[in-house]
Coordinates of C-alpha atoms in Angstrom, one line a residue:
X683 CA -5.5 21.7 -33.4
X684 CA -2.5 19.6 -31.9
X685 CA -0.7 20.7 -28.9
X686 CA 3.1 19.6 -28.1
X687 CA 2.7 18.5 -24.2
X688 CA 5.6 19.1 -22.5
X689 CA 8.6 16.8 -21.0
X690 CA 7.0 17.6 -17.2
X691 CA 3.7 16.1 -18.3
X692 CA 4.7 13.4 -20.4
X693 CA 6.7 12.4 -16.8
X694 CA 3.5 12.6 -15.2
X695 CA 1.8 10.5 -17.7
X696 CA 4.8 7.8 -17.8
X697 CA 5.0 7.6 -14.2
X698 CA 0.9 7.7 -13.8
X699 CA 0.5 4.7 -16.1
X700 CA 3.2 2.4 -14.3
X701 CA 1.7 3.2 -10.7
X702 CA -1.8 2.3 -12.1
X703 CA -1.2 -1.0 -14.0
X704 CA 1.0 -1.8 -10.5
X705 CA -2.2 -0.8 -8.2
X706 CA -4.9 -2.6 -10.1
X707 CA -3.2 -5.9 -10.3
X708 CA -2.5 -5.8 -6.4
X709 CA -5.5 -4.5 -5.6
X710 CA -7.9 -6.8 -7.5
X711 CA -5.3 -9.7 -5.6
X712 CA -6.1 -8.1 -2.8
X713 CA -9.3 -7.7 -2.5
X714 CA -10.4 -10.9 -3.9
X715 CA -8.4 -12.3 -0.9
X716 CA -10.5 -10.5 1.3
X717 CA -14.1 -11.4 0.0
X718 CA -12.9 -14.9 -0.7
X719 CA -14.4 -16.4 2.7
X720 CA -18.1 -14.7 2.5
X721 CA -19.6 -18.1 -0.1
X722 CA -18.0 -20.3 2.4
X723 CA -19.1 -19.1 5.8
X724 CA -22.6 -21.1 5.2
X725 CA -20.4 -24.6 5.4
X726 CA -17.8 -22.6 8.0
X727 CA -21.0 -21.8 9.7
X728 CA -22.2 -25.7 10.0
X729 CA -18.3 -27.3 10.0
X730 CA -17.6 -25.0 13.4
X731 CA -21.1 -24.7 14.9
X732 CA -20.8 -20.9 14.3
X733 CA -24.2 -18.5 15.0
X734 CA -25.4 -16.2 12.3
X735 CA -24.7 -13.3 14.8
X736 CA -20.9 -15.1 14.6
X737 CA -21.0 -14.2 11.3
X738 CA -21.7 -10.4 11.9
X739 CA -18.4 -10.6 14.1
X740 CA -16.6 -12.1 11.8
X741 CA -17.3 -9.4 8.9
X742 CA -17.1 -6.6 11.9
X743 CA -13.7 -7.7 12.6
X744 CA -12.1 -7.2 9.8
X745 CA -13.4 -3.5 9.4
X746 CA -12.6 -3.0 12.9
X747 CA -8.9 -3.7 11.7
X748 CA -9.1 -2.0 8.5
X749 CA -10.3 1.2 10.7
X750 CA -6.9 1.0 12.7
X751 CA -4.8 1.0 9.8
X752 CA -6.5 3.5 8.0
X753 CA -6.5 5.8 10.9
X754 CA -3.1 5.0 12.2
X755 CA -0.7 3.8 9.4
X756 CA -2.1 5.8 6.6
X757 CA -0.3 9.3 7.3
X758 CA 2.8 7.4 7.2
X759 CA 2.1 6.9 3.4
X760 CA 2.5 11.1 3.0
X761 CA 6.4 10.2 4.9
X762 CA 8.0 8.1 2.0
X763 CA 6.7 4.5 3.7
X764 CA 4.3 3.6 0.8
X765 CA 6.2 1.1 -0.9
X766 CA 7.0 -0.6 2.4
X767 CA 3.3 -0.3 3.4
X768 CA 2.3 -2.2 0.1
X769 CA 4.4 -5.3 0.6
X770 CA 3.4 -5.5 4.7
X771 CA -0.7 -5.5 3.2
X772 CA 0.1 -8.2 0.9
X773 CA 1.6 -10.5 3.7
X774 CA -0.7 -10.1 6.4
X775 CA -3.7 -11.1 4.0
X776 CA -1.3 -13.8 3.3
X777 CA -0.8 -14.8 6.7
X778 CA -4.8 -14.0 7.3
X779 CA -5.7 -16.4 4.3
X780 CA -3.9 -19.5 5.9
X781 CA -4.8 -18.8 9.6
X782 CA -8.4 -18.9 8.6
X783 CA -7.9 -22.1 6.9
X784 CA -6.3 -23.7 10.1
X785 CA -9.5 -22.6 12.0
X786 CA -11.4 -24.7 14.4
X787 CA -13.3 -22.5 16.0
X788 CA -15.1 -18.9 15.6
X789 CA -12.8 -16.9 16.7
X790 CA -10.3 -18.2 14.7
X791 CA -12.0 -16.7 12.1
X792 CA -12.4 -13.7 13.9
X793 CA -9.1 -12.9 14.3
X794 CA -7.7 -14.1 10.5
X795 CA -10.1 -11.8 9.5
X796 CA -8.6 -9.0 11.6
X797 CA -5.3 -9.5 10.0
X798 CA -6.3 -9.8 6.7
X799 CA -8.3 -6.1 7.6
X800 CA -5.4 -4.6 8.6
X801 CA -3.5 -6.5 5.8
X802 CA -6.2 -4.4 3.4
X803 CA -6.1 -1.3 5.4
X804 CA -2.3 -0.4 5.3
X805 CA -2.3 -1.7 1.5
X806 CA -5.3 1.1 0.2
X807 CA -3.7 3.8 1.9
X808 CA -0.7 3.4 0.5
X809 CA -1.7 3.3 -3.1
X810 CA -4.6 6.2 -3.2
X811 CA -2.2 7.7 -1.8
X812 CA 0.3 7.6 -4.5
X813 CA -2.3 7.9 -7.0
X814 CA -3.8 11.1 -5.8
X815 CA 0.4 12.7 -6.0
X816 CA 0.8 11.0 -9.4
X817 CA -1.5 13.4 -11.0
X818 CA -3.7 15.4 -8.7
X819 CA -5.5 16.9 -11.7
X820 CA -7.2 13.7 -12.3
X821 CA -7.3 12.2 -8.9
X822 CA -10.8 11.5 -8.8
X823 CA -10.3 8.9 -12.6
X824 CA -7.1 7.4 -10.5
X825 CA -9.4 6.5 -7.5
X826 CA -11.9 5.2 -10.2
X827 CA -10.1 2.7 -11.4
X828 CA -8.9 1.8 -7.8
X829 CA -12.7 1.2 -7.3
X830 CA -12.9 -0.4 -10.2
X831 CA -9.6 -2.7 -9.5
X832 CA -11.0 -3.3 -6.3
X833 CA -14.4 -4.6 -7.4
X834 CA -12.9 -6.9 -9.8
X835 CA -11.2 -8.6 -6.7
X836 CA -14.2 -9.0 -5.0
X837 CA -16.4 -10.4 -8.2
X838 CA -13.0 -12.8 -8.7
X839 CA -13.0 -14.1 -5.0
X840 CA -16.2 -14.5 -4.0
X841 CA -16.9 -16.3 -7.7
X842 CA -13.9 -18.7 -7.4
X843 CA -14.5 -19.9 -3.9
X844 CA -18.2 -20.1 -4.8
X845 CA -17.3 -23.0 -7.4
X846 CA -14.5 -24.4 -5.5
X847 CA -16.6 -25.3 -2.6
X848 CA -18.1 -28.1 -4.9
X849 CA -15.2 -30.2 -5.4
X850 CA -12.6 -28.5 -2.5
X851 CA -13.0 -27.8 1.7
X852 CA -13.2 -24.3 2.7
X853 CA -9.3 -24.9 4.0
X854 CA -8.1 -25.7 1.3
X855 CA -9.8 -23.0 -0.8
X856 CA -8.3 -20.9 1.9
X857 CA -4.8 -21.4 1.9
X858 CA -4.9 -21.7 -2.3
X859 CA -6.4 -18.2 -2.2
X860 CA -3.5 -17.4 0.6
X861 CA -0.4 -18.3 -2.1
X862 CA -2.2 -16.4 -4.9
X863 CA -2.4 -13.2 -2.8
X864 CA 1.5 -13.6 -2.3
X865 CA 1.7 -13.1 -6.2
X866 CA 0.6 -9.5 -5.4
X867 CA 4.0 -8.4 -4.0
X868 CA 5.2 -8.3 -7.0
X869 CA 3.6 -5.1 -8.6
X870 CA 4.0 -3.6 -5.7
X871 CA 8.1 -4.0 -5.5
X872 CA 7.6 -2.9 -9.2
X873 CA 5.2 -0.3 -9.3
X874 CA 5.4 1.3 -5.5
X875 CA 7.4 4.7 -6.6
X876 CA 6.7 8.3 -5.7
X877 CA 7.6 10.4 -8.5
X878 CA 11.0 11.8 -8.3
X879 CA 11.3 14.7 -10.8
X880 CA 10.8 18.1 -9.7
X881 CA 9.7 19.7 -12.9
X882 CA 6.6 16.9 -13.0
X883 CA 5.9 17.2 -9.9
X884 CA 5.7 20.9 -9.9
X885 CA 3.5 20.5 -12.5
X886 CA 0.9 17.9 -11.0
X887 CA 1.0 19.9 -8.2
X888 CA -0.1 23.2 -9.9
X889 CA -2.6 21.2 -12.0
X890 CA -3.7 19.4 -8.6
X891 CA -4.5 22.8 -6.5
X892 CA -6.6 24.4 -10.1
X893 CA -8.7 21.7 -10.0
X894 CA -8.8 22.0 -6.6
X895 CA -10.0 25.4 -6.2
X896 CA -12.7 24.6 -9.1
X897 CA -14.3 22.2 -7.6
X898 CA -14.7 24.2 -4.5
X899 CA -12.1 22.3 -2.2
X900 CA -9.4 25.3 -2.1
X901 CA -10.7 26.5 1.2
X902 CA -10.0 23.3 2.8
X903 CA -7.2 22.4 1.1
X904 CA -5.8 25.9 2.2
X905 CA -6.1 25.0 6.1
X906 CA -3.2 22.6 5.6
X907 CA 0.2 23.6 4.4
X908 CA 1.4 21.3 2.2
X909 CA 5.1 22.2 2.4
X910 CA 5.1 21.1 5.9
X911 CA 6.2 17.7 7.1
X912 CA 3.2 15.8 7.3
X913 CA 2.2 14.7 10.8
X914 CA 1.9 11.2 12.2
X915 CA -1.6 11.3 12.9
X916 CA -4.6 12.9 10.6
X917 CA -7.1 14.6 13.3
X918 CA -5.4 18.2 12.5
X919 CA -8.1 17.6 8.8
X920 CA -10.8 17.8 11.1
X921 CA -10.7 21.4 11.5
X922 CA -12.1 21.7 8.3
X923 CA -15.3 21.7 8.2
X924 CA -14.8 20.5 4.2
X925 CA -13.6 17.5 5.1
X926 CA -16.0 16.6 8.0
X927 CA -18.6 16.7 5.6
X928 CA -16.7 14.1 3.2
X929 CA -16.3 12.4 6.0
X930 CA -20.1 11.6 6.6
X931 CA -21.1 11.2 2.8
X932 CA -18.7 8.1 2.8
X933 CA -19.5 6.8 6.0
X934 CA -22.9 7.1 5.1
X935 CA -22.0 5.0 1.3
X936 CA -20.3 2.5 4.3
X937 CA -22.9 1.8 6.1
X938 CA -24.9 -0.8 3.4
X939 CA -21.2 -2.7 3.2
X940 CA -20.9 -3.1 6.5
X941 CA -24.9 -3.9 7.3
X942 CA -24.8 -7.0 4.5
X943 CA -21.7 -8.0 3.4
X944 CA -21.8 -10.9 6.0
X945 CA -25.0 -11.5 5.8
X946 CA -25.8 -11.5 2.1
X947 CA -25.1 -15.6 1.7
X948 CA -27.3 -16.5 4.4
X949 CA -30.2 -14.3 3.3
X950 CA -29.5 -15.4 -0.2
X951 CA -30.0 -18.9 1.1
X952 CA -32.8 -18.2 2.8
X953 CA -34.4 -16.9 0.3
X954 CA -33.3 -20.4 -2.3
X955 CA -30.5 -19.9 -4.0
X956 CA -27.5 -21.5 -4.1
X957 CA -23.7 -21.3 -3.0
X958 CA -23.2 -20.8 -7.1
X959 CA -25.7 -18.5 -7.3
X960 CA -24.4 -16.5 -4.1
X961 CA -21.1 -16.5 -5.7
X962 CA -22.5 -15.2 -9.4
X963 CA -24.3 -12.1 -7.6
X964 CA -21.0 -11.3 -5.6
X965 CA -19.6 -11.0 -9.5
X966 CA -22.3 -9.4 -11.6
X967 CA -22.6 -6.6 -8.8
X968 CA -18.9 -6.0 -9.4
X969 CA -19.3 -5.6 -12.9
X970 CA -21.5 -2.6 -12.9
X971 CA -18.9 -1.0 -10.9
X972 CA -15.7 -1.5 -12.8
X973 CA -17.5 -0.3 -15.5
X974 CA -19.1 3.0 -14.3
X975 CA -16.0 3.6 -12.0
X976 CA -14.0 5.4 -15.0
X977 CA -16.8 7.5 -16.2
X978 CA -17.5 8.4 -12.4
X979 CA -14.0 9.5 -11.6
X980 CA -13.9 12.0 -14.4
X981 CA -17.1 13.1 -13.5
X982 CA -15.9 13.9 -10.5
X983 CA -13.3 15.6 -11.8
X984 CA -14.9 17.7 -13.8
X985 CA -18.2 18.5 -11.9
X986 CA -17.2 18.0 -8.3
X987 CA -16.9 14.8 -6.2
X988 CA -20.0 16.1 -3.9
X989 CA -22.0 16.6 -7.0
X990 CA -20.9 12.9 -8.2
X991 CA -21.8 11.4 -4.6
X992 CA -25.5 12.7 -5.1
X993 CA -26.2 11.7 -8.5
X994 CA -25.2 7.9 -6.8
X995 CA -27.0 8.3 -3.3
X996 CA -30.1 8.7 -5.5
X997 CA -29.9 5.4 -7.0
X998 CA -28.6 3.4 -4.3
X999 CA -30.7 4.4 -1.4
X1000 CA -33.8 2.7 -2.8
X1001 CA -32.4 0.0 -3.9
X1002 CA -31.2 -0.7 -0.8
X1003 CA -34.8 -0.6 1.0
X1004 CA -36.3 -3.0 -1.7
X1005 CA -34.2 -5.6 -0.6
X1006 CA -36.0 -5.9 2.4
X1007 CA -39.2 -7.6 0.7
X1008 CA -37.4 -9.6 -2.5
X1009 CA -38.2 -12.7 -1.9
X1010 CA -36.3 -14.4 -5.2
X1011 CA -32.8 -15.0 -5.2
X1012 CA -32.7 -14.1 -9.2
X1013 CA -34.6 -10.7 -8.7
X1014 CA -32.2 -10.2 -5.9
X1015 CA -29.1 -10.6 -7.7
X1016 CA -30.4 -8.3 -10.6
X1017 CA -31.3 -5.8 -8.2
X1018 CA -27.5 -5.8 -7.0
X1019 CA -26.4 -5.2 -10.4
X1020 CA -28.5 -1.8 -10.7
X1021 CA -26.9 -1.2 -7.2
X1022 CA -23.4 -1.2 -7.8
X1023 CA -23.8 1.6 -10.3
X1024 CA -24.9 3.5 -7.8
X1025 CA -22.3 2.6 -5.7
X1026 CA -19.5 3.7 -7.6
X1027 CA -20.9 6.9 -8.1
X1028 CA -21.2 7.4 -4.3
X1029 CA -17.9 6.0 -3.4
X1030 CA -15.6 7.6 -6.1
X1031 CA -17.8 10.7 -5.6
X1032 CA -17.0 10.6 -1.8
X1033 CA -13.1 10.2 -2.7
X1034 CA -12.7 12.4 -5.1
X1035 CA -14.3 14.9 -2.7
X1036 CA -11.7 14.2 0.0
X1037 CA -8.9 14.6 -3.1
X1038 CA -10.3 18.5 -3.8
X1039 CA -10.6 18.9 -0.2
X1040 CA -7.0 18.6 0.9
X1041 CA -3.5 19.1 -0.6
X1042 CA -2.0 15.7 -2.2
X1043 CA 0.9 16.1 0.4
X1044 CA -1.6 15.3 2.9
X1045 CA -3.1 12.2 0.4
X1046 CA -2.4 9.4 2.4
X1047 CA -3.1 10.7 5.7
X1048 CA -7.0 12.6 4.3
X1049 CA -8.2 9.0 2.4
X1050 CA -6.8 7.3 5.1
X1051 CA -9.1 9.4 7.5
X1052 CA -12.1 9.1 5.1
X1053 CA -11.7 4.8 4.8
X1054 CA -11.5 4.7 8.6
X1055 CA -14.5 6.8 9.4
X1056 CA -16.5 4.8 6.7
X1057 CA -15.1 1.7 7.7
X1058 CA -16.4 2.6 11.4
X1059 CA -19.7 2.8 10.5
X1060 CA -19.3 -0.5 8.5
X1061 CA -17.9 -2.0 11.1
X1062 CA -20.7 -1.1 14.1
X1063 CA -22.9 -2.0 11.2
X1064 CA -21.5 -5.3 10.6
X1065 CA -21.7 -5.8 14.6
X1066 CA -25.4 -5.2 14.5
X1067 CA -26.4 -7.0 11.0
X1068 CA -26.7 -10.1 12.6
X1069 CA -28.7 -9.4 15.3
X1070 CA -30.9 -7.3 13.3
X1071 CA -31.5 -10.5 10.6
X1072 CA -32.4 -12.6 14.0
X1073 CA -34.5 -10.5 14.9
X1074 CA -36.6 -9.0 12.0
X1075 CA -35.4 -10.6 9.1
X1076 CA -34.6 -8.8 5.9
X1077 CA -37.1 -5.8 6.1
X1078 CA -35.2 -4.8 9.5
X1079 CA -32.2 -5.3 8.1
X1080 CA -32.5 -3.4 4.9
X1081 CA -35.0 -0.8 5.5
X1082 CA -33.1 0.5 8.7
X1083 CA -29.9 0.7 6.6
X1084 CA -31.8 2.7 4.2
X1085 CA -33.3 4.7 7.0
X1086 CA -29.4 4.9 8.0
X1087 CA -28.0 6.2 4.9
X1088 CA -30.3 9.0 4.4
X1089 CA -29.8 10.3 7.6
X1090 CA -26.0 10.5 7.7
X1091 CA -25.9 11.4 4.2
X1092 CA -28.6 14.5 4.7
X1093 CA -26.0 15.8 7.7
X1094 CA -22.5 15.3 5.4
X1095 CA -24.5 17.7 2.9
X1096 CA -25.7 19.7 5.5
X1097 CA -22.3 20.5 6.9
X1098 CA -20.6 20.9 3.1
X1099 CA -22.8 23.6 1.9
X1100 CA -22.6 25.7 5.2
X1101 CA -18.4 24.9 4.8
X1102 CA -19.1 26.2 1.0
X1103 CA -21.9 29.5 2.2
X1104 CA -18.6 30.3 4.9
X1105 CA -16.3 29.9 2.1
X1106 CA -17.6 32.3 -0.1
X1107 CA -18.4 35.0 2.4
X1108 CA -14.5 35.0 3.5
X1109 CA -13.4 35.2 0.3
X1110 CA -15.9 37.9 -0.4
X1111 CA -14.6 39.7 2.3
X1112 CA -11.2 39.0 1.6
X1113 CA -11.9 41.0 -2.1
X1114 CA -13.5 43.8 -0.2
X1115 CA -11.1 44.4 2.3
X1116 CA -8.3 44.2 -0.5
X1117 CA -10.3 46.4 -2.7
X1118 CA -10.4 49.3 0.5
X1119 CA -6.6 48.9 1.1
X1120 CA -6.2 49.5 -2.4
X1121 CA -7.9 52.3 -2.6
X1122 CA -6.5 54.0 0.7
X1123 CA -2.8 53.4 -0.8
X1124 CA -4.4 55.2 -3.9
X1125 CA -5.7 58.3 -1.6
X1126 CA -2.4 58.2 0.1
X1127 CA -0.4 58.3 -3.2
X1128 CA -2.5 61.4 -4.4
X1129 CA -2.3 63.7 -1.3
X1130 CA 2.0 63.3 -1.7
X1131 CA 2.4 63.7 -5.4
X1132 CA 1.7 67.0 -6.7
X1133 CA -0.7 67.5 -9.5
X1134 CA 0.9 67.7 -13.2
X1135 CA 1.1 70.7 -14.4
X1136 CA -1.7 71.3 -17.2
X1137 CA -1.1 72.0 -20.6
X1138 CA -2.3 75.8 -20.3
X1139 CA 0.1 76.4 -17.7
X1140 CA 3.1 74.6 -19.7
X1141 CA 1.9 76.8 -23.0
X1142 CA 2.0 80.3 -20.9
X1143 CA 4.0 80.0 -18.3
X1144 CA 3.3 82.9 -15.7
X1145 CA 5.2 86.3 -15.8
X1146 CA 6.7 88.1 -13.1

């Protein structure tokens, strides 16, 4: 049977479907910017006389910066800075892209990719954030294809840089990728819009705090008023213990980014393959992911972003450990593509969590939280990713990530259900005590009203 939707929700939808279409094509601009260097640092490497443990600083600087945006800048996303934030991500990548290919030296490197971090950081939190208050009934499919838009970028980057470097320098690929990010103001001029009507927004907002409370988040999101004007920092979402556990799944998800992404050409060359080959494994592990992150966000929606994170943790932890003793560049690339599935489940799960946890009002300022804390443990991965390669080659590397990830995932589940145990005994109490004020307002009621009279008393009335 055929329902008529309403005008408030077919303004959700209209408004939901420009943001999106605006969002992917940044992002995938974006982050193909991003990952664009990673197939080039083996010549960077040998051009600027750069160690392997360089490399680890490089990556590690530009989560460093992508922590201080996240943290920082984010809640001003929940403020009405968004759109503003949007265009000031696409020019620092800009600026990053073309200061990297001026470098001469490795710290050049280091700090382009600082900026472009911080280009990244300020760009994501403003558009989950405006994707969450589009339609926070299905935030978790919005941050799927965010995922998804995001992965295509960094299967396009990594892939065109990986087949440029045959016929063009790494400065040149550089400042080409630098123009094309540009393109990405754009959408983000056009696109960049928090919803304006009150009757949709009413609406997404009532849809938002159902599935909210379904999936278990209401008690968290309850510890923040949402009609309030949002802070200028995000520490006050610590104090529920909800989002503290989010806050560890996704760090935990973090920690394999952080501890390879740098190091992934040289081991791949290490182990044979080539810069084409390098590049082609950067792009079939993004294809997984764009393709599971739809299905995963609506999973999410409708079964819980916790639940979502698990069913991903279970695939990608092993995978993760068996890279330490692949010794073929071909199996290794095939094992990345059964990896990314399990990515997107973990990541999308983790966001979508952090959605059900907190309000939307506070959407910009709680993701924002969640990318920084993750991207801290990428980064003081990335820092140490190096050294551990040096040291103990890939079975150090990628069986004490492993190691990593189960340990911080084990204590973000940990802290959840004991948020979800204290949950349900306050609002068990909550029904009880309600249940005895009722009933004492009852008592009181009967001692002041007199009885009725019966029916034998009304049919004989008493003589005197």
């Amino acid at each position: 049977m055929w329902t008529r939707r309403g005008p408030a929700l077919d303004a959700i939808d209209r408004h939901r479907r420009r943001l999106t279409a605006g969002v992917v094509a940044a992002t995938v601009l974006m982050s193909s910017g991003a990952m664009v260097i990673f197939p080039l640092l083996p010549t960077l490497q040998s051009q600027l006389d750069i160690s392997t443990a360089d490399i680890g600083f490089v990556a590690a600087a530009g989560f460093a910066a992508s922590l201080a945006a996240e943290l920082l800048v984010a809640p001003f996303a929940d403020r009405g800075r968004a759109r503003t934030m949007g265009v000031a991500g696409v020019v620092l990548m800009t600026a990053a892209l073309l200061g990297s290919a001026m470098a001469t030296e490795s710290w050049h490197l280091i700090a382009g990719r600082a900026l472009g971090g911080l280009g990244l950081g300020v760009f994501m939190a403003a558009a989950s954030a405006l994707l969450v208050r589009a339609d926070p009934a299905r935030a978790g499919e919005a941050l799927g294809r965010l995922g998804a838009a995001e992965l295509a970028g960094i299967a396009l980057g990594p892939l065109a840089s990986g087949l440029a470097i045959a016929f063009a320098s790494p400065a040149a690929i550089l400042a080409w990728s630098g123009a094309v990010v540009l393109i990405g103001v754009a959408p983000v001029l056009l696109a960049f819009r928090e919803r304006t009507d009150p009757d949709a927004a009413a609406a997404g907002q009532a849809a938002g705090a159902a599935e909210a409370r379904a999936a278990g988040g209401g008690s968290a999101a309850a510890s923040v008023d949402p009609a309030a004007r949002p802070p200028r920092v995000s520490f006050d979402l610590l104090r529920s213990p909800m989002v503290v556990g989010v806050l560890l799944l996704y760090g935990a998800v973090m920690v394999p980014t952080g501890a390879y992404d740098g190091i992934w050409p040289r081991f791949m060359a290490d182990i044979g393959a080539s810069e084409w080959l390098t590049a082609l494994s950067y792009t079939l592990f993004a294809v997984p992911f764009a393709l599971v992150a739809g299905w995963a966000g609506r999973l999410a929606d409708r079964r819980g972003g916790v639940s979502a994170y698990v069913r991903g943790a279970v695939v990608l932890v092993p995978i993760v450990a068996l890279y330490g003793v692949i010794g073929n560049p071909w199996v290794a690339t095939g094992v990345g593509f059964v990896e990314s599935s399990g990515q997107a489940l973990a990541f999308i799960g983790a966001a979508a969590a952090m959605a059900q946890a907190v309000p939307a009002a506070r959407a910009g300022a709680s993701q924002g939280l969640m990318r920084a804390f993750g991207l801290l443990t990428a980064t003081i991965a990335a820092a140490l990713s190096g050294i551990a390669y040096e040291s103990g080659g890939p079975l150090v590397l990628f069986g004490g990530t492993a190691i990593v990830v189960v340990v911080i995932a084990a204590a973000g589940l940990l802290v959840i259900r004991s948020a979800r145990r204290r949950a349900r005994a306050d609002a068990a109490a909550s029904v009880a005590a309600s249940e005895v004020d009722t009933a004492g307002i009852a008592a009181s009621l009967d001692d002041r009203v007199p009885a009725p009279a019966s029916d034998e008393t009304i049919a004989c009335p008493a003589v005197p």
